[in-house]
Coordinates of C-alpha atoms in Angstrom, one line a residue:
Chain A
X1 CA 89.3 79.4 107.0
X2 CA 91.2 80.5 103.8
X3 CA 94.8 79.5 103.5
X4 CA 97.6 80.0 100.9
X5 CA 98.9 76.9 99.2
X6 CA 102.4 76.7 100.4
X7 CA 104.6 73.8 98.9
X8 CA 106.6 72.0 99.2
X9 CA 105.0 70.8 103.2
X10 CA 108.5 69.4 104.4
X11 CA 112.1 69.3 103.0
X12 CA 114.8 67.2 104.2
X13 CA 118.3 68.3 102.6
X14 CA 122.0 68.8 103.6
X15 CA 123.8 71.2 105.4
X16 CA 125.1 73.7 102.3
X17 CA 121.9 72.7 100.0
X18 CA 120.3 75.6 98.8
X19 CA 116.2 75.7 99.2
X20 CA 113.3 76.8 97.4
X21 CA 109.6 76.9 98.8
X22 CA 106.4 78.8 97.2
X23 CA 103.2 80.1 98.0
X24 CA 100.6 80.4 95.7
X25 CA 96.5 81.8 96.3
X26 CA 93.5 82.5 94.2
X27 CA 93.3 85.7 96.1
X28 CA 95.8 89.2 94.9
X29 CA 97.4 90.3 97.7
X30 CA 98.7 93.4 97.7
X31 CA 101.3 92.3 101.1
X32 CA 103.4 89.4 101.0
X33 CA 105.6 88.5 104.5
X34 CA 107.7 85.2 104.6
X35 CA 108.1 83.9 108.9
X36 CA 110.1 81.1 110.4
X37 CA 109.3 79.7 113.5
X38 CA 111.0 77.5 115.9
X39 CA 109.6 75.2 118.4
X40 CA 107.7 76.6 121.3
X41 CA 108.1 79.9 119.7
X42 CA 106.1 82.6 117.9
X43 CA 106.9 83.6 114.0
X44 CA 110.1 85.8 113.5
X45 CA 109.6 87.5 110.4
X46 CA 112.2 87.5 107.4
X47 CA 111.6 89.5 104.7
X48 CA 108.4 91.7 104.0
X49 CA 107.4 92.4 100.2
X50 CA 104.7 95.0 99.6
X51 CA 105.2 95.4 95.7
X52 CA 104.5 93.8 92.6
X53 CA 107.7 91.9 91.2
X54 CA 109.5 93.0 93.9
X55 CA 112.9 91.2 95.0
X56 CA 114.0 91.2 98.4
X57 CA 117.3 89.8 100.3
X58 CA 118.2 89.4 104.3
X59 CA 121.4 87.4 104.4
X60 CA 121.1 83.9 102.6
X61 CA 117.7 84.7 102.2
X62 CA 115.6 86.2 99.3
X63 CA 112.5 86.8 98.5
X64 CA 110.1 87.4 95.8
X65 CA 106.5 89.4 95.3
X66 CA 105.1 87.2 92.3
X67 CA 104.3 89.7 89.0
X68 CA 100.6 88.2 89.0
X69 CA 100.3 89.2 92.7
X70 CA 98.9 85.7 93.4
X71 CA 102.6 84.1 94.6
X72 CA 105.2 84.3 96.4
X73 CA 108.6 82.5 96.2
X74 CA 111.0 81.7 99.0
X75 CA 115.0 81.1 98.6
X76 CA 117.5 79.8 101.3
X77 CA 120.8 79.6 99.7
X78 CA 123.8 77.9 101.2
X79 CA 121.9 76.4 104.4
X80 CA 122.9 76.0 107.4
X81 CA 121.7 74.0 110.7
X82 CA 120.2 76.9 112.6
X83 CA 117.6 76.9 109.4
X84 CA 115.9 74.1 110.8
X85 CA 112.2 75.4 111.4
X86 CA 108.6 75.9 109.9
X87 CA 108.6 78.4 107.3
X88 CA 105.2 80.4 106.7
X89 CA 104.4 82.4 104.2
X90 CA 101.3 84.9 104.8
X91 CA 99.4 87.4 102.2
X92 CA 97.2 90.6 103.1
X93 CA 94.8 91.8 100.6
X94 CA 94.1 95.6 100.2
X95 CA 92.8 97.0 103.1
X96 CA 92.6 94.1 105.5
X97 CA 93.4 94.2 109.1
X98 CA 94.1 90.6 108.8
X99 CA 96.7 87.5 107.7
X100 CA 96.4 85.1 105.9
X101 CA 98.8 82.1 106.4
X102 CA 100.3 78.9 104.1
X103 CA 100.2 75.6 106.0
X104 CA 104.5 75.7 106.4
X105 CA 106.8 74.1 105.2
X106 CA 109.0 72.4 107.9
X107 CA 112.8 72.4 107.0
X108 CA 115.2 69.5 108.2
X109 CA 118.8 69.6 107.8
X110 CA 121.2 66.8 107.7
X111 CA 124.8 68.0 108.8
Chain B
X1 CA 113.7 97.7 122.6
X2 CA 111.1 94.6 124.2
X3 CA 109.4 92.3 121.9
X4 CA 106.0 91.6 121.8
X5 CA 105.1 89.9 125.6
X6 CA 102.4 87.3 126.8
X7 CA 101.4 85.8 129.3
X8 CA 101.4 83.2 130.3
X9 CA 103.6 81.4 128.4
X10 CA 101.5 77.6 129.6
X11 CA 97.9 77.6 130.6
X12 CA 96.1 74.4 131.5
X13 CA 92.3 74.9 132.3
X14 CA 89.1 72.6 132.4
X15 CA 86.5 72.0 130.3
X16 CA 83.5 75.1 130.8
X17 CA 85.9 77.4 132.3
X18 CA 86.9 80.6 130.9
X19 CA 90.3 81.8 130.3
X20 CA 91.9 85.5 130.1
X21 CA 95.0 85.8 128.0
X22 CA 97.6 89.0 127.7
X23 CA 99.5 90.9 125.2
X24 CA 101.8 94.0 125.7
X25 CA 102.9 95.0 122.0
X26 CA 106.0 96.7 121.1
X27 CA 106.6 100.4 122.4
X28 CA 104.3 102.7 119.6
X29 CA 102.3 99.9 118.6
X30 CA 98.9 100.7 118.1
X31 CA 97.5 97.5 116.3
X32 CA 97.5 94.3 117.9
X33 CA 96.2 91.1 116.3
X34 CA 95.4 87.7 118.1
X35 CA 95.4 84.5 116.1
X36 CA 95.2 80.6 116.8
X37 CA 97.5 78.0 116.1
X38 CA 96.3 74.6 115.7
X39 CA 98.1 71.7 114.1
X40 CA 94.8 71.1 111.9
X41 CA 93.9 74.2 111.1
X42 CA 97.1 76.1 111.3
X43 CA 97.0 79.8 111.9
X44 CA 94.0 81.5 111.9
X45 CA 93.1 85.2 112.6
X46 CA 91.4 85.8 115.7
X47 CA 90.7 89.3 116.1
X48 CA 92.4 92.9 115.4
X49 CA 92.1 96.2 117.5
X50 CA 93.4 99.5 116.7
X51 CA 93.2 102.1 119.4
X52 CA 91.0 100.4 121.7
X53 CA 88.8 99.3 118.7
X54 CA 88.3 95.9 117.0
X55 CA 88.8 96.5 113.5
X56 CA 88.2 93.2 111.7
X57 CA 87.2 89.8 113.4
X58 CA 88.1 86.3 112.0
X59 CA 85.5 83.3 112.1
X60 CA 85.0 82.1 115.5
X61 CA 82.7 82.0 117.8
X62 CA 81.4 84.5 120.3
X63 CA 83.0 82.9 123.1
X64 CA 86.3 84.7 121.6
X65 CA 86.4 88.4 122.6
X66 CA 89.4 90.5 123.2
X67 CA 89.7 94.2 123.9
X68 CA 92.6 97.1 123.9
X69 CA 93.4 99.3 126.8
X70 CA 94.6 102.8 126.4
X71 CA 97.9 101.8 126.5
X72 CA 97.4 99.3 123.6
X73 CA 98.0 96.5 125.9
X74 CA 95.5 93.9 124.5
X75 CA 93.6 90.6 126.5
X76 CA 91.3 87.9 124.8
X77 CA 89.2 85.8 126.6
X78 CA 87.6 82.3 125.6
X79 CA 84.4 81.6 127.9
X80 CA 83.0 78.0 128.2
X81 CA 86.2 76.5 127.1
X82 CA 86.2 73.5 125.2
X83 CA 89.1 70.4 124.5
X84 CA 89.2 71.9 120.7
X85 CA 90.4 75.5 121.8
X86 CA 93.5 73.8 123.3
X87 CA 96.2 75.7 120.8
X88 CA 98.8 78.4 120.5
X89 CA 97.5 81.5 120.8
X90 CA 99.8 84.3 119.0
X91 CA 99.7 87.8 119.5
X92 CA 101.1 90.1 117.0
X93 CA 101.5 94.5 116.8
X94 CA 102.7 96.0 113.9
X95 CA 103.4 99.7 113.9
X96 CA 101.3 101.1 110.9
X97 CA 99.1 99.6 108.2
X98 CA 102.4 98.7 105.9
X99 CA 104.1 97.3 108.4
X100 CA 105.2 93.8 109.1
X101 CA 103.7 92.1 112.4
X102 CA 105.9 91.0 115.2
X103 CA 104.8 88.3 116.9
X104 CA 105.1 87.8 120.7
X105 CA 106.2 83.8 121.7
X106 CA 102.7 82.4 122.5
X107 CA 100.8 81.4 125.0
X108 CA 100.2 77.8 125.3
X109 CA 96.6 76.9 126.6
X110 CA 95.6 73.0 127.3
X111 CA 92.3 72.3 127.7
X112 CA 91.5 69.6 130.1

């Protein structure tokens, strides 16, 4: 099925490292929602973006609503061992009931 | 106030049975969505309903149905189960059409 491409797949930094990950489509989407998941667990969602250019922060974390509509950008600063996890993006288009998800990208932290 | 709940959390069946899965969204949400998880495919959109309707429908086959009851609780079912619909199967509500989806911890299904 259709999936965003989310890069990079896997990072491996250390403890107090800041992060970047992205996700990019072919597709506009008009909803952008960035998940973490741990293992065993279902996504806990982290920021929601629903605008254009739009800039978003919870904590250490910030997000971005790419201005073509087509990406999505993904900022950890500072991290921390309990940021260990898969990170998904996922995009809605205009109208849809449904979402669409990146492949994750699995975070591993050295302390 | 509760999460998003399934059950069960572990599931292991045999090949040709059929399997019935449950959801119980948030408190006031009306739209509940199903999807797989797969390390191959990833996540994939099952299904959506909406007031006891199915509003959009993701590409599998017919031996996937769900439905919503009254109270929005939401099942699916898988009939003639085979080894490839081993996965995660993720339930999500969301309280309107802007809204962010929650997603419930999973149940785990093993097919034998």
């Amino acid at each position: 099925g259709q999936q965003l491409n989310q890069s990079p797949q896997s990072m491996f930094i250390q403890e107090g490292e800041d992060v970047s990950m992205n996700c990019t489509s072919s597709s506009i989407f008009n909803t952008w929602l960035w998940y973490k998941q741990d293992p065993g667990e279902g996504p806990v969602l982290l920021i929601a973006l629903y605008k254009a250019g739009e800039l978003t922060s919870n904590g250490r974390l910030t997000a971005q609503f790419g201005i073509t509509r087509k990406d999505s950008f993904l900022n950890i600063s500072a991290s921390i061992p309990s940021d260990v996890g898969i990170y998904f993006c996922a995009g809605r288009t205009q109208g849809a009931q449904k979402l669409v998800f990146g492949q994750g990208t699995r975070l591993t932290i050295n302390p | 106030k509760a999460g998003v709940t399934q059950t069960p959390r572990y599931l292991i069946k045999t090949r040709g049975q059929q399997v019935t899965l449950s959801c119980s969204p948030i408190s006031g949400h009306r739209s509940v969505s199903w999807y797989q998880q797969t390390p191959g495919q990833g996540l994939q959109f099952l299904f959506e309903y909406f007031s006891e309707t199915q509003r959009n429908k993701g590409n599998f086959p017919g031996r996937f149905s769900g439905r919503q009851f009254s109270n929005s609780r939401s099942e699916m079912n898988v009939s003639t189960l085979e080894l490839g619909d081993s996965a995660l199967y993720l339930c999500a509500s969301r309280l309107g059409d802007r809204d962010g989806y929650t997603f419930g911890s999973g149940t785990r299904l093993t097919v034998v």
